[in-house]
Amino acid sequence: MSDRIAVTRSSMPTLDEYVDEVRSLWDSHWLTNAGSKHEELRAKLREYMGVSHLELFTNGHMAIELSLAALGLTSGEVITSPFTFVSTTHAIVRSGLTPVFCDINEDDFTIDASKIEALITDRTVAILPIHVYGNICDIDAIQEIADRHGLKVIYDAAHTFGETYRDRGIGTYGDVSCYSFHATKVYHTIEGGAACYSDPPLDLKLAQIRDFGIVDEEKVAYIGPNAKMHEFSAAMGICNLRHVDDEIAKRAKVSERYRERLSSVPGLRLSPLQKEVKQNHAYFPVVFEPDLFGADRDEVFEALNKNGIGARKYFYPITTAMDCYKDKYDADSTPVALDISKKVLTIPMYADLAISDVDRICDVILNCH
Ligand SMILES: *Cc1c(COP(=O)(O)O)cnc(C)c1O
């Protein structure tokens, strides 16, 4: 029996590379509060991601919450979708805003832009869509609706590191795009996140809100938490950035093999290859239609597990069906999201996943057929 295959595996530089990167911190003793590694990473990410403005955070979640705060969104309704990591919905609710849930597209799992307008009321202040699994939302339609109704657009871009749409960095769309640099993401700083935007006044605001709202030693202008990225995370980010293109290229090979093996199997549906999008292959979701495939998602999950292969019911449950929300929101109001959450599995995907392991995973899945 070969070793267990995890659903993901954090990429890491060599220990020597990391030690070289953090060595200077033993001279400076400057460990956090926008130190030199922080500023170097920020500049390098702006260039890599093709964005004009970028602020770093302790994690992706704080990037979302504090972007809402910096945009002055403290009350009203925010249109979003429940087919996401719980962070997206939490960020809205914890900010004192009311989430209004829109259903998703059957094919790419992102918000169904044709259903947004019907949800707009005189209390709507923003749209917070998610680029699910790195699939890009209908950016043009969403922006057009937002412009017509004077709404802000904040993208949860946690899954899209390194992606472009029409040769522009994903982070250049909307008012703000929020990234997660968590250890399980395509690119990481152990824990970390960023907000990208084009509106320069947000710079100062985000930097201050993220540091208790402190403007200077005697002036505190906002009620902010502590959400600063420290130097050791920034150093990890500098190292990982050197290798991320190679990692994405290796993920593309894994993805290609999965597609060869699984794309024409009845009852299996794979994520689309979107036009004009440079993909990062962050996840490999598979939707199982039990009637056609002959086994349901949970049976495949168990079969993989029995064979030492990790998979994730991602996203299940949808956020509106979670214990903390199920009495307040109606999961049935987004039937497509609810249905897909019961049929989808993300299967192992990381740069160093061997093609022979990909074949082993596919064999187990196809055996359920
Ligand atoms: C990972 C993730 C987040 C939260 O990011 P953290 O860095 O873990 O705080 C938010 N939204 C989505 C869609 C994510 O996948």
mmCIF file of C-alpha atoms and ligand atoms in Angstrom:
data_model
loop_
_atom_site.group_PDB
_atom_site.id
_atom_site.type_symbol
_atom_site.label_atom_id
_atom_site.label_comp_id
_atom_site.label_asym_id
_atom_site.label_seq_id
_atom_site.Cartn_x
_atom_site.Cartn_y
_atom_site.Cartn_z
ATOM 1 C CA MET A 1 0.000 0.000 0.000
ATOM 2 C CA SER A 2 1.517 3.329 -1.003
ATOM 3 C CA ASP A 3 1.445 6.416 1.188
ATOM 4 C CA ARG A 4 -1.714 8.372 1.755
ATOM 5 C CA ILE A 5 -2.334 11.117 -0.798
ATOM 6 C CA ALA A 6 -3.520 14.349 0.803
ATOM 7 C CA VAL A 7 -5.973 16.633 -0.974
ATOM 8 C CA THR A 8 -3.367 19.386 -0.936
ATOM 9 C CA ARG A 9 0.182 19.946 0.160
ATOM 10 C CA SER A 10 1.726 23.320 0.984
ATOM 11 C CA SER A 11 4.556 24.340 -1.290
ATOM 12 C CA MET A 12 7.767 25.350 0.470
ATOM 13 C CA PRO A 13 11.160 26.719 -0.515
ATOM 14 C CA THR A 14 14.214 24.793 0.700
ATOM 15 C CA LEU A 15 15.100 25.435 4.319
ATOM 16 C CA ASP A 16 18.342 27.081 3.171
ATOM 17 C CA GLU A 17 16.500 29.488 0.931
ATOM 18 C CA TYR A 18 14.166 30.505 3.747
ATOM 19 C CA VAL A 19 17.005 30.868 6.269
ATOM 20 C CA ASP A 20 18.894 33.095 3.827
ATOM 21 C CA GLU A 21 15.774 35.209 3.423
ATOM 22 C CA VAL A 22 15.195 35.766 7.156
ATOM 23 C CA ARG A 23 18.892 36.154 8.136
ATOM 24 C CA SER A 24 18.797 39.953 7.964
ATOM 25 C CA LEU A 25 16.037 40.043 10.589
ATOM 26 C CA TRP A 26 18.640 39.007 13.187
ATOM 27 C CA ASP A 27 20.513 42.228 12.387
ATOM 28 C CA SER A 28 17.551 44.591 12.193
ATOM 29 C CA HIS A 29 15.407 43.154 15.022
ATOM 30 C CA TRP A 30 12.471 44.617 13.037
ATOM 31 C CA LEU A 31 9.934 41.786 13.021
ATOM 32 C CA THR A 32 6.603 43.336 12.067
ATOM 33 C CA ASN A 33 4.830 46.679 11.389
ATOM 34 C CA ALA A 34 5.566 47.111 7.667
ATOM 35 C CA GLY A 35 9.226 46.094 7.854
ATOM 36 C CA SER A 36 11.588 45.669 4.924
ATOM 37 C CA LYS A 37 10.413 42.135 3.958
ATOM 38 C CA HIS A 38 6.814 43.335 4.071
ATOM 39 C CA GLU A 39 7.567 46.260 1.774
ATOM 40 C CA GLU A 40 9.684 44.148 -0.562
ATOM 41 C CA LEU A 41 6.938 41.533 -0.871
ATOM 42 C CA ARG A 42 4.334 44.213 -1.447
ATOM 43 C CA ALA A 43 6.314 45.695 -4.353
ATOM 44 C CA LYS A 44 7.036 42.272 -5.853
ATOM 45 C CA LEU A 45 3.383 41.220 -5.620
ATOM 46 C CA ARG A 46 2.184 44.435 -7.250
ATOM 47 C CA GLU A 47 4.399 43.652 -10.184
ATOM 48 C CA TYR A 48 3.603 39.935 -10.363
ATOM 49 C CA MET A 49 -0.136 40.436 -9.999
ATOM 50 C CA GLY A 50 -0.225 43.423 -12.342
ATOM 51 C CA VAL A 51 -2.036 45.679 -9.887
ATOM 52 C CA SER A 52 -1.356 49.318 -9.041
ATOM 53 C CA HIS A 53 -2.217 49.143 -5.317
ATOM 54 C CA LEU A 54 -1.943 46.309 -2.829
ATOM 55 C CA GLU A 55 -2.073 46.082 0.950
ATOM 56 C CA LEU A 56 -1.011 43.022 2.972
ATOM 57 C CA PHE A 57 -2.894 41.431 5.877
ATOM 58 C CA THR A 58 -2.573 38.606 8.413
ATOM 59 C CA ASN A 59 -4.995 36.559 6.331
ATOM 60 C CA GLY A 60 -7.488 36.695 3.500
ATOM 61 C CA HIS A 61 -10.445 36.988 5.831
ATOM 62 C CA MET A 62 -9.200 40.233 7.373
ATOM 63 C CA ALA A 63 -8.520 41.552 3.865
ATOM 64 C CA ILE A 64 -12.240 41.149 3.095
ATOM 65 C CA GLU A 65 -13.520 42.554 6.386
ATOM 66 C CA LEU A 66 -11.221 45.545 6.371
ATOM 67 C CA SER A 67 -11.870 46.297 2.700
ATOM 68 C CA LEU A 68 -15.573 46.556 3.529
ATOM 69 C CA ALA A 69 -14.669 48.899 6.390
ATOM 70 C CA ALA A 70 -12.314 51.015 4.261
ATOM 71 C CA LEU A 71 -15.046 51.424 1.643
ATOM 72 C CA GLY A 72 -17.286 52.770 4.409
ATOM 73 C CA LEU A 73 -19.724 49.872 4.193
ATOM 74 C CA THR A 74 -21.101 49.466 7.711
ATOM 75 C CA SER A 75 -24.825 48.928 7.138
ATOM 76 C CA GLY A 76 -27.113 47.707 4.374
ATOM 77 C CA GLU A 77 -27.345 44.637 2.175
ATOM 78 C CA VAL A 78 -24.588 42.897 0.272
ATOM 79 C CA ILE A 79 -25.405 40.521 -2.569
ATOM 80 C CA THR A 80 -23.200 37.427 -2.489
ATOM 81 C CA SER A 81 -23.464 33.678 -2.993
ATOM 82 C CA PRO A 82 -23.454 30.858 -0.416
ATOM 83 C CA PHE A 83 -21.276 28.472 -2.472
ATOM 84 C CA THR A 84 -18.023 29.585 -0.869
ATOM 85 C CA PHE A 85 -15.738 29.150 2.098
ATOM 86 C CA VAL A 86 -17.510 30.359 5.244
ATOM 87 C CA SER A 87 -15.145 33.338 5.468
ATOM 88 C CA THR A 88 -17.013 35.272 2.749
ATOM 89 C CA THR A 89 -20.371 35.196 4.549
ATOM 90 C CA HIS A 90 -18.762 35.748 7.961
ATOM 91 C CA ALA A 91 -16.957 38.860 6.672
ATOM 92 C CA ILE A 92 -20.280 40.410 5.623
ATOM 93 C CA VAL A 93 -22.146 39.499 8.809
ATOM 94 C CA ARG A 94 -19.301 40.425 11.172
ATOM 95 C CA SER A 95 -19.183 43.831 9.477
ATOM 96 C CA GLY A 96 -22.781 44.566 10.471
ATOM 97 C CA LEU A 97 -24.007 44.074 6.912
ATOM 98 C CA THR A 98 -26.821 41.811 5.760
ATOM 99 C CA PRO A 99 -25.948 39.135 3.196
ATOM 100 C CA VAL A 100 -28.484 38.566 0.421
ATOM 101 C CA PHE A 101 -27.859 35.263 -1.310
ATOM 102 C CA CYS A 102 -27.868 34.914 -5.065
ATOM 103 C CA ASP A 103 -27.704 31.528 -6.793
ATOM 104 C CA ILE A 104 -24.740 30.357 -8.865
ATOM 105 C CA ASN A 105 -24.151 29.198 -12.426
ATOM 106 C CA GLU A 106 -24.439 25.463 -12.914
ATOM 107 C CA ASP A 107 -21.299 25.275 -15.060
ATOM 108 C CA ASP A 108 -18.651 27.482 -13.413
ATOM 109 C CA PHE A 109 -20.026 27.737 -9.828
ATOM 110 C CA THR A 110 -19.739 31.568 -9.704
ATOM 111 C CA ILE A 111 -22.610 33.965 -8.969
ATOM 112 C CA ASP A 112 -25.383 33.913 -11.595
ATOM 113 C CA ALA A 113 -25.180 37.531 -12.772
ATOM 114 C CA SER A 114 -28.611 37.297 -14.431
ATOM 115 C CA LYS A 115 -30.190 36.855 -10.984
ATOM 116 C CA ILE A 116 -28.451 39.760 -9.223
ATOM 117 C CA GLU A 117 -30.653 42.634 -10.295
ATOM 118 C CA ALA A 118 -33.851 41.079 -8.902
ATOM 119 C CA LEU A 119 -32.217 41.056 -5.449
ATOM 120 C CA ILE A 120 -31.322 44.762 -5.402
ATOM 121 C CA THR A 121 -33.314 46.913 -2.948
ATOM 122 C CA ASP A 122 -32.885 50.472 -1.695
ATOM 123 C CA ARG A 123 -30.728 49.009 1.081
ATOM 124 C CA THR A 124 -28.226 47.306 -1.242
ATOM 125 C CA VAL A 125 -24.730 48.776 -0.926
ATOM 126 C CA ALA A 126 -22.431 46.241 -2.573
ATOM 127 C CA ILE A 127 -21.947 42.985 -4.472
ATOM 128 C CA LEU A 128 -19.427 40.490 -3.081
ATOM 129 C CA PRO A 129 -18.949 37.709 -5.637
ATOM 130 C CA ILE A 130 -16.473 34.834 -5.381
ATOM 131 C CA HIS A 131 -14.179 33.612 -8.172
ATOM 132 C CA VAL A 132 -14.891 29.993 -7.193
ATOM 133 C CA TYR A 133 -11.993 27.498 -7.688
ATOM 134 C CA GLY A 134 -10.284 30.206 -9.746
ATOM 135 C CA ASN A 135 -13.205 30.379 -12.205
ATOM 136 C CA ILE A 136 -13.743 34.029 -12.990
ATOM 137 C CA CYS A 137 -17.182 35.577 -12.396
ATOM 138 C CA ASP A 138 -19.009 37.366 -15.203
ATOM 139 C CA ILE A 139 -16.985 40.494 -14.470
ATOM 140 C CA ASP A 140 -18.492 42.641 -17.245
ATOM 141 C CA ALA A 141 -22.122 41.945 -16.328
ATOM 142 C CA ILE A 142 -21.463 42.467 -12.611
ATOM 143 C CA GLN A 143 -19.688 45.794 -13.180
ATOM 144 C CA GLU A 144 -22.468 46.970 -15.462
ATOM 145 C CA ILE A 145 -25.110 46.225 -12.801
ATOM 146 C CA ALA A 146 -22.989 47.859 -10.091
ATOM 147 C CA ASP A 147 -22.476 50.999 -12.170
ATOM 148 C CA ARG A 148 -26.166 51.268 -12.987
ATOM 149 C CA HIS A 149 -27.153 51.033 -9.307
ATOM 150 C CA GLY A 150 -24.180 52.812 -7.711
ATOM 151 C CA LEU A 151 -22.940 49.707 -5.858
ATOM 152 C CA LYS A 152 -19.426 48.762 -4.780
ATOM 153 C CA VAL A 153 -17.953 45.482 -6.008
ATOM 154 C CA ILE A 154 -15.626 43.537 -3.705
ATOM 155 C CA TYR A 155 -14.336 40.272 -5.154
ATOM 156 C CA ASP A 156 -13.390 37.325 -2.992
ATOM 157 C CA ALA A 157 -10.404 36.441 -5.180
ATOM 158 C CA ALA A 158 -8.906 33.996 -2.651
ATOM 159 C CA HIS A 159 -8.664 31.257 -5.310
ATOM 160 C CA THR A 160 -7.203 33.306 -8.151
ATOM 161 C CA PHE A 161 -3.561 34.019 -7.381
ATOM 162 C CA GLY A 162 -1.598 34.528 -10.589
ATOM 163 C CA GLU A 163 -4.648 34.554 -12.843
ATOM 164 C CA THR A 164 -5.368 37.081 -15.553
ATOM 165 C CA TYR A 165 -8.483 37.888 -17.546
ATOM 166 C CA ARG A 166 -7.958 39.489 -20.953
ATOM 167 C CA ASP A 167 -4.290 39.838 -20.006
ATOM 168 C CA ARG A 168 -5.130 41.962 -16.972
ATOM 169 C CA GLY A 169 -4.467 40.831 -13.404
ATOM 170 C CA ILE A 170 -7.705 39.607 -11.773
ATOM 171 C CA GLY A 171 -7.027 42.018 -8.917
ATOM 172 C CA THR A 172 -7.610 45.017 -11.179
ATOM 173 C CA TYR A 173 -11.356 44.320 -11.475
ATOM 174 C CA GLY A 174 -14.026 45.668 -9.136
ATOM 175 C CA ASP A 175 -13.385 48.199 -6.358
ATOM 176 C CA VAL A 176 -11.313 45.743 -4.337
ATOM 177 C CA SER A 177 -10.172 42.153 -4.880
ATOM 178 C CA CYS A 178 -9.202 40.152 -1.806
ATOM 179 C CA TYR A 179 -6.660 37.337 -1.873
ATOM 180 C CA SER A 180 -5.795 34.651 0.645
ATOM 181 C CA PHE A 181 -2.194 33.544 1.075
ATOM 182 C CA HIS A 182 -3.092 30.700 3.425
ATOM 183 C CA ALA A 183 -0.790 27.660 3.448
ATOM 184 C CA THR A 184 -3.300 25.608 1.444
ATOM 185 C CA LYS A 185 -3.570 28.080 -1.423
ATOM 186 C CA VAL A 186 -1.624 28.066 -4.717
ATOM 187 C CA TYR A 187 0.644 30.775 -3.341
ATOM 188 C CA HIS A 188 1.118 31.355 0.370
ATOM 189 C CA THR A 189 2.824 33.299 3.130
ATOM 190 C CA ILE A 190 1.916 30.584 5.725
ATOM 191 C CA GLU A 191 -1.018 32.753 6.832
ATOM 192 C CA GLY A 192 -1.625 35.941 4.918
ATOM 193 C CA GLY A 193 -3.755 37.897 2.531
ATOM 194 C CA ALA A 194 -3.953 40.991 0.370
ATOM 195 C CA ALA A 195 -6.420 43.540 -0.927
ATOM 196 C CA CYS A 196 -5.844 44.950 -4.434
ATOM 197 C CA TYR A 197 -7.550 48.123 -5.614
ATOM 198 C CA SER A 198 -7.068 51.125 -7.847
ATOM 199 C CA ASP A 199 -8.395 53.885 -5.600
ATOM 200 C CA PRO A 200 -5.331 55.506 -3.912
ATOM 201 C CA PRO A 201 -7.116 56.983 -0.830
ATOM 202 C CA LEU A 202 -7.793 53.395 0.266
ATOM 203 C CA ASP A 203 -4.030 52.971 0.805
ATOM 204 C CA LEU A 204 -3.751 54.964 3.948
ATOM 205 C CA LYS A 205 -7.122 53.860 5.264
ATOM 206 C CA LEU A 206 -6.397 50.133 4.886
ATOM 207 C CA ALA A 207 -2.955 50.493 6.457
ATOM 208 C CA GLN A 208 -4.416 52.386 9.411
ATOM 209 C CA ILE A 209 -7.530 50.242 9.941
ATOM 210 C CA ARG A 210 -5.375 47.105 9.894
ATOM 211 C CA ASP A 211 -3.238 48.580 12.724
ATOM 212 C CA PHE A 212 -5.946 49.358 15.338
ATOM 213 C CA GLY A 213 -6.956 52.450 13.342
ATOM 214 C CA ILE A 214 -3.798 54.197 14.492
ATOM 215 C CA VAL A 215 -2.889 57.278 12.436
ATOM 216 C CA ASP A 216 0.021 58.383 14.613
ATOM 217 C CA GLU A 217 1.061 58.019 18.235
ATOM 218 C CA GLU A 218 -1.587 60.407 19.488
ATOM 219 C CA LYS A 219 -4.320 59.891 16.938
ATOM 220 C CA VAL A 220 -6.567 56.859 16.508
ATOM 221 C CA ALA A 221 -9.120 57.443 13.773
ATOM 222 C CA TYR A 222 -10.839 54.068 13.299
ATOM 223 C CA ILE A 223 -11.926 51.146 15.461
ATOM 224 C CA GLY A 224 -9.651 48.579 13.845
ATOM 225 C CA PRO A 225 -8.254 45.178 14.831
ATOM 226 C CA ASN A 226 -4.646 44.034 14.472
ATOM 227 C CA ALA A 227 -4.276 42.441 11.042
ATOM 228 C CA LYS A 228 -0.668 43.140 10.078
ATOM 229 C CA MET A 229 1.506 40.639 8.207
ATOM 230 C CA HIS A 230 4.801 40.005 10.009
ATOM 231 C CA GLU A 231 8.283 39.700 8.523
ATOM 232 C CA PHE A 232 8.560 35.905 8.701
ATOM 233 C CA SER A 233 5.396 35.500 6.641
ATOM 234 C CA ALA A 234 6.546 38.135 4.167
ATOM 235 C CA ALA A 235 9.906 36.328 3.833
ATOM 236 C CA MET A 236 8.067 33.052 3.078
ATOM 237 C CA GLY A 237 6.084 34.953 0.478
ATOM 238 C CA ILE A 238 9.241 36.323 -1.167
ATOM 239 C CA CYS A 239 10.673 32.788 -1.398
ATOM 240 C CA ASN A 240 7.447 31.210 -2.683
ATOM 241 C CA LEU A 241 7.040 33.897 -5.335
ATOM 242 C CA ARG A 242 10.308 32.735 -6.952
ATOM 243 C CA HIS A 243 8.781 29.296 -7.563
ATOM 244 C CA VAL A 244 5.096 29.964 -8.144
ATOM 245 C CA ASP A 245 5.256 29.938 -11.954
ATOM 246 C CA ASP A 246 6.911 26.499 -11.888
ATOM 247 C CA GLU A 247 4.330 25.297 -9.386
ATOM 248 C CA ILE A 248 1.434 26.466 -11.538
ATOM 249 C CA ALA A 249 3.003 24.785 -14.590
ATOM 250 C CA LYS A 250 3.213 21.515 -12.642
ATOM 251 C CA ARG A 251 -0.397 21.874 -11.492
ATOM 252 C CA ALA A 252 -1.389 22.362 -15.143
ATOM 253 C CA LYS A 253 0.138 18.952 -15.942
ATOM 254 C CA VAL A 254 -1.860 17.313 -13.125
ATOM 255 C CA SER A 255 -5.007 19.013 -14.353
ATOM 256 C CA GLU A 256 -4.341 17.901 -17.926
ATOM 257 C CA ARG A 257 -3.998 14.258 -16.867
ATOM 258 C CA TYR A 258 -7.198 14.395 -14.794
ATOM 259 C CA ARG A 259 -9.006 15.809 -17.821
ATOM 260 C CA GLU A 260 -7.666 13.072 -20.102
ATOM 261 C CA ARG A 261 -8.913 10.415 -17.731
ATOM 262 C CA LEU A 262 -12.194 11.920 -16.504
ATOM 263 C CA SER A 263 -13.596 14.349 -19.049
ATOM 264 C CA SER A 264 -15.700 12.007 -21.165
ATOM 265 C CA VAL A 265 -17.068 9.814 -18.375
ATOM 266 C CA PRO A 266 -20.908 9.894 -18.206
ATOM 267 C CA GLY A 267 -22.128 11.479 -14.981
ATOM 268 C CA LEU A 268 -18.903 13.350 -14.250
ATOM 269 C CA ARG A 269 -18.716 17.087 -14.785
ATOM 270 C CA LEU A 270 -15.444 19.004 -14.659
ATOM 271 C CA SER A 271 -14.780 22.719 -14.257
ATOM 272 C CA PRO A 272 -14.803 24.639 -17.579
ATOM 273 C CA LEU A 273 -11.685 26.029 -19.234
ATOM 274 C CA GLN A 274 -12.729 29.679 -19.388
ATOM 275 C CA LYS A 275 -11.924 31.808 -22.419
ATOM 276 C CA GLU A 276 -9.384 34.639 -22.030
ATOM 277 C CA VAL A 277 -8.493 33.429 -18.512
ATOM 278 C CA LYS A 278 -4.975 32.363 -17.571
ATOM 279 C CA GLN A 279 -5.711 29.609 -15.038
ATOM 280 C CA ASN A 280 -3.818 28.758 -11.857
ATOM 281 C CA HIS A 281 -5.228 25.218 -11.384
ATOM 282 C CA ALA A 282 -5.894 25.870 -7.713
ATOM 283 C CA TYR A 283 -8.419 23.043 -7.325
ATOM 284 C CA PHE A 284 -9.779 20.125 -9.288
ATOM 285 C CA PRO A 285 -13.524 19.936 -8.613
ATOM 286 C CA VAL A 286 -15.604 17.067 -9.976
ATOM 287 C CA VAL A 287 -19.415 17.059 -9.919
ATOM 288 C CA PHE A 288 -20.923 13.572 -9.655
ATOM 289 C CA GLU A 289 -24.392 13.028 -11.124
ATOM 290 C CA PRO A 290 -25.368 9.829 -9.287
ATOM 291 C CA ASP A 291 -27.999 8.657 -11.809
ATOM 292 C CA LEU A 292 -25.575 8.779 -14.709
ATOM 293 C CA PHE A 293 -22.370 7.889 -12.903
ATOM 294 C CA GLY A 294 -23.762 5.082 -10.814
ATOM 295 C CA ALA A 295 -22.390 6.332 -7.508
ATOM 296 C CA ASP A 296 -22.962 9.510 -5.543
ATOM 297 C CA ARG A 297 -20.423 11.970 -4.217
ATOM 298 C CA ASP A 298 -20.373 10.498 -0.718
ATOM 299 C CA GLU A 299 -19.741 6.989 -2.037
ATOM 300 C CA VAL A 300 -16.808 8.231 -4.121
ATOM 301 C CA PHE A 301 -15.503 10.164 -1.114
ATOM 302 C CA GLU A 302 -15.588 6.971 0.980
ATOM 303 C CA ALA A 303 -13.956 4.873 -1.764
ATOM 304 C CA LEU A 304 -11.112 7.395 -2.078
ATOM 305 C CA ASN A 305 -10.716 7.529 1.669
ATOM 306 C CA LYS A 306 -10.572 3.726 1.940
ATOM 307 C CA ASN A 307 -7.802 3.752 -0.649
ATOM 308 C CA GLY A 308 -5.761 6.311 1.258
ATOM 309 C CA ILE A 309 -6.723 9.276 -0.900
ATOM 310 C CA GLY A 310 -7.911 12.546 0.614
ATOM 311 C CA ALA A 311 -10.706 14.508 -1.056
ATOM 312 C CA ARG A 312 -12.714 17.437 0.164
ATOM 313 C CA LYS A 313 -16.448 18.201 0.066
ATOM 314 C CA TYR A 314 -15.670 21.734 -0.943
ATOM 315 C CA PHE A 315 -17.982 23.598 -0.630
ATOM 316 C CA TYR A 316 -20.356 21.590 1.566
ATOM 317 C CA PRO A 317 -22.481 22.629 3.264
ATOM 318 C CA ILE A 318 -23.231 25.971 1.578
ATOM 319 C CA THR A 319 -22.879 28.759 4.115
ATOM 320 C CA THR A 320 -26.652 29.275 4.462
ATOM 321 C CA ALA A 321 -26.981 25.653 5.615
ATOM 322 C CA MET A 322 -24.317 25.940 8.320
ATOM 323 C CA ASP A 323 -25.365 25.703 11.976
ATOM 324 C CA CYS A 324 -24.656 29.371 12.627
ATOM 325 C CA TYR A 325 -26.773 30.558 9.660
ATOM 326 C CA LYS A 326 -29.429 27.928 8.925
ATOM 327 C CA ASP A 327 -32.066 29.542 11.150
ATOM 328 C CA LYS A 328 -31.489 32.996 9.636
ATOM 329 C CA TYR A 329 -31.157 32.269 5.926
ATOM 330 C CA ASP A 330 -32.850 29.930 3.504
ATOM 331 C CA ALA A 331 -30.543 27.429 1.807
ATOM 332 C CA ASP A 332 -33.409 26.444 -0.521
ATOM 333 C CA SER A 333 -33.457 29.940 -2.027
ATOM 334 C CA THR A 334 -30.331 29.031 -4.028
ATOM 335 C CA PRO A 335 -31.254 25.591 -5.419
ATOM 336 C CA VAL A 336 -28.327 25.300 -7.833
ATOM 337 C CA ALA A 337 -25.762 26.033 -5.112
ATOM 338 C CA LEU A 338 -27.511 23.621 -2.744
ATOM 339 C CA ASP A 339 -27.598 20.866 -5.363
ATOM 340 C CA ILE A 340 -23.948 21.232 -6.394
ATOM 341 C CA SER A 341 -22.800 21.314 -2.772
ATOM 342 C CA LYS A 342 -24.167 17.775 -2.447
ATOM 343 C CA LYS A 343 -22.534 16.511 -5.637
ATOM 344 C CA VAL A 344 -19.086 18.092 -5.716
ATOM 345 C CA LEU A 345 -15.741 16.818 -4.550
ATOM 346 C CA THR A 346 -12.357 18.455 -4.952
ATOM 347 C CA ILE A 347 -9.766 15.771 -5.565
ATOM 348 C CA PRO A 348 -6.026 15.994 -4.789
ATOM 349 C CA MET A 349 -4.241 18.884 -6.491
ATOM 350 C CA TYR A 350 -0.782 20.189 -5.754
ATOM 351 C CA ALA A 351 2.377 20.837 -7.738
ATOM 352 C CA ASP A 352 4.296 17.733 -6.657
ATOM 353 C CA LEU A 353 1.442 15.277 -7.133
ATOM 354 C CA ALA A 354 2.947 12.502 -9.276
ATOM 355 C CA ILE A 355 1.160 11.584 -12.500
ATOM 356 C CA SER A 356 1.211 7.946 -11.339
ATOM 357 C CA ASP A 357 -0.756 9.056 -8.264
ATOM 358 C CA VAL A 358 -3.185 10.961 -10.486
ATOM 359 C CA ASP A 359 -3.771 7.704 -12.335
ATOM 360 C CA ARG A 360 -4.286 5.834 -9.075
ATOM 361 C CA ILE A 361 -6.879 8.433 -7.991
ATOM 362 C CA CYS A 362 -8.664 8.206 -11.357
ATOM 363 C CA ASP A 363 -8.694 4.388 -11.153
ATOM 364 C CA VAL A 364 -10.451 4.503 -7.782
ATOM 365 C CA ILE A 365 -13.001 7.037 -9.059
ATOM 366 C CA LEU A 366 -13.665 5.101 -12.272
ATOM 367 C CA ASN A 367 -14.075 1.886 -10.283
ATOM 368 C CA CYS A 368 -17.137 3.443 -8.608
ATOM 369 C CA HIS A 369 -18.663 3.944 -12.062
HETATM 370 C C1 LIG B 1 -9.177 30.725 1.968
HETATM 371 C C2 LIG B 1 -10.389 31.517 1.660
HETATM 372 C C3 LIG B 1 -10.760 32.670 2.399
HETATM 373 C C4 LIG B 1 -10.093 33.074 3.685
HETATM 374 O O1 LIG B 1 -8.753 33.253 3.596
HETATM 375 P P1 LIG B 1 -7.820 33.047 4.903
HETATM 376 O O2 LIG B 1 -6.485 33.487 4.417
HETATM 377 O O3 LIG B 1 -7.876 31.618 5.271
HETATM 378 O O4 LIG B 1 -8.362 33.943 5.967
HETATM 379 C C5 LIG B 1 -11.840 33.404 1.962
HETATM 380 N N1 LIG B 1 -12.557 33.030 0.892
HETATM 381 C C6 LIG B 1 -12.262 31.926 0.173
HETATM 382 C C7 LIG B 1 -13.096 31.597 -1.020
HETATM 383 C C8 LIG B 1 -11.180 31.125 0.545
HETATM 384 O O5 LIG B 1 -10.919 30.009 -0.141
#
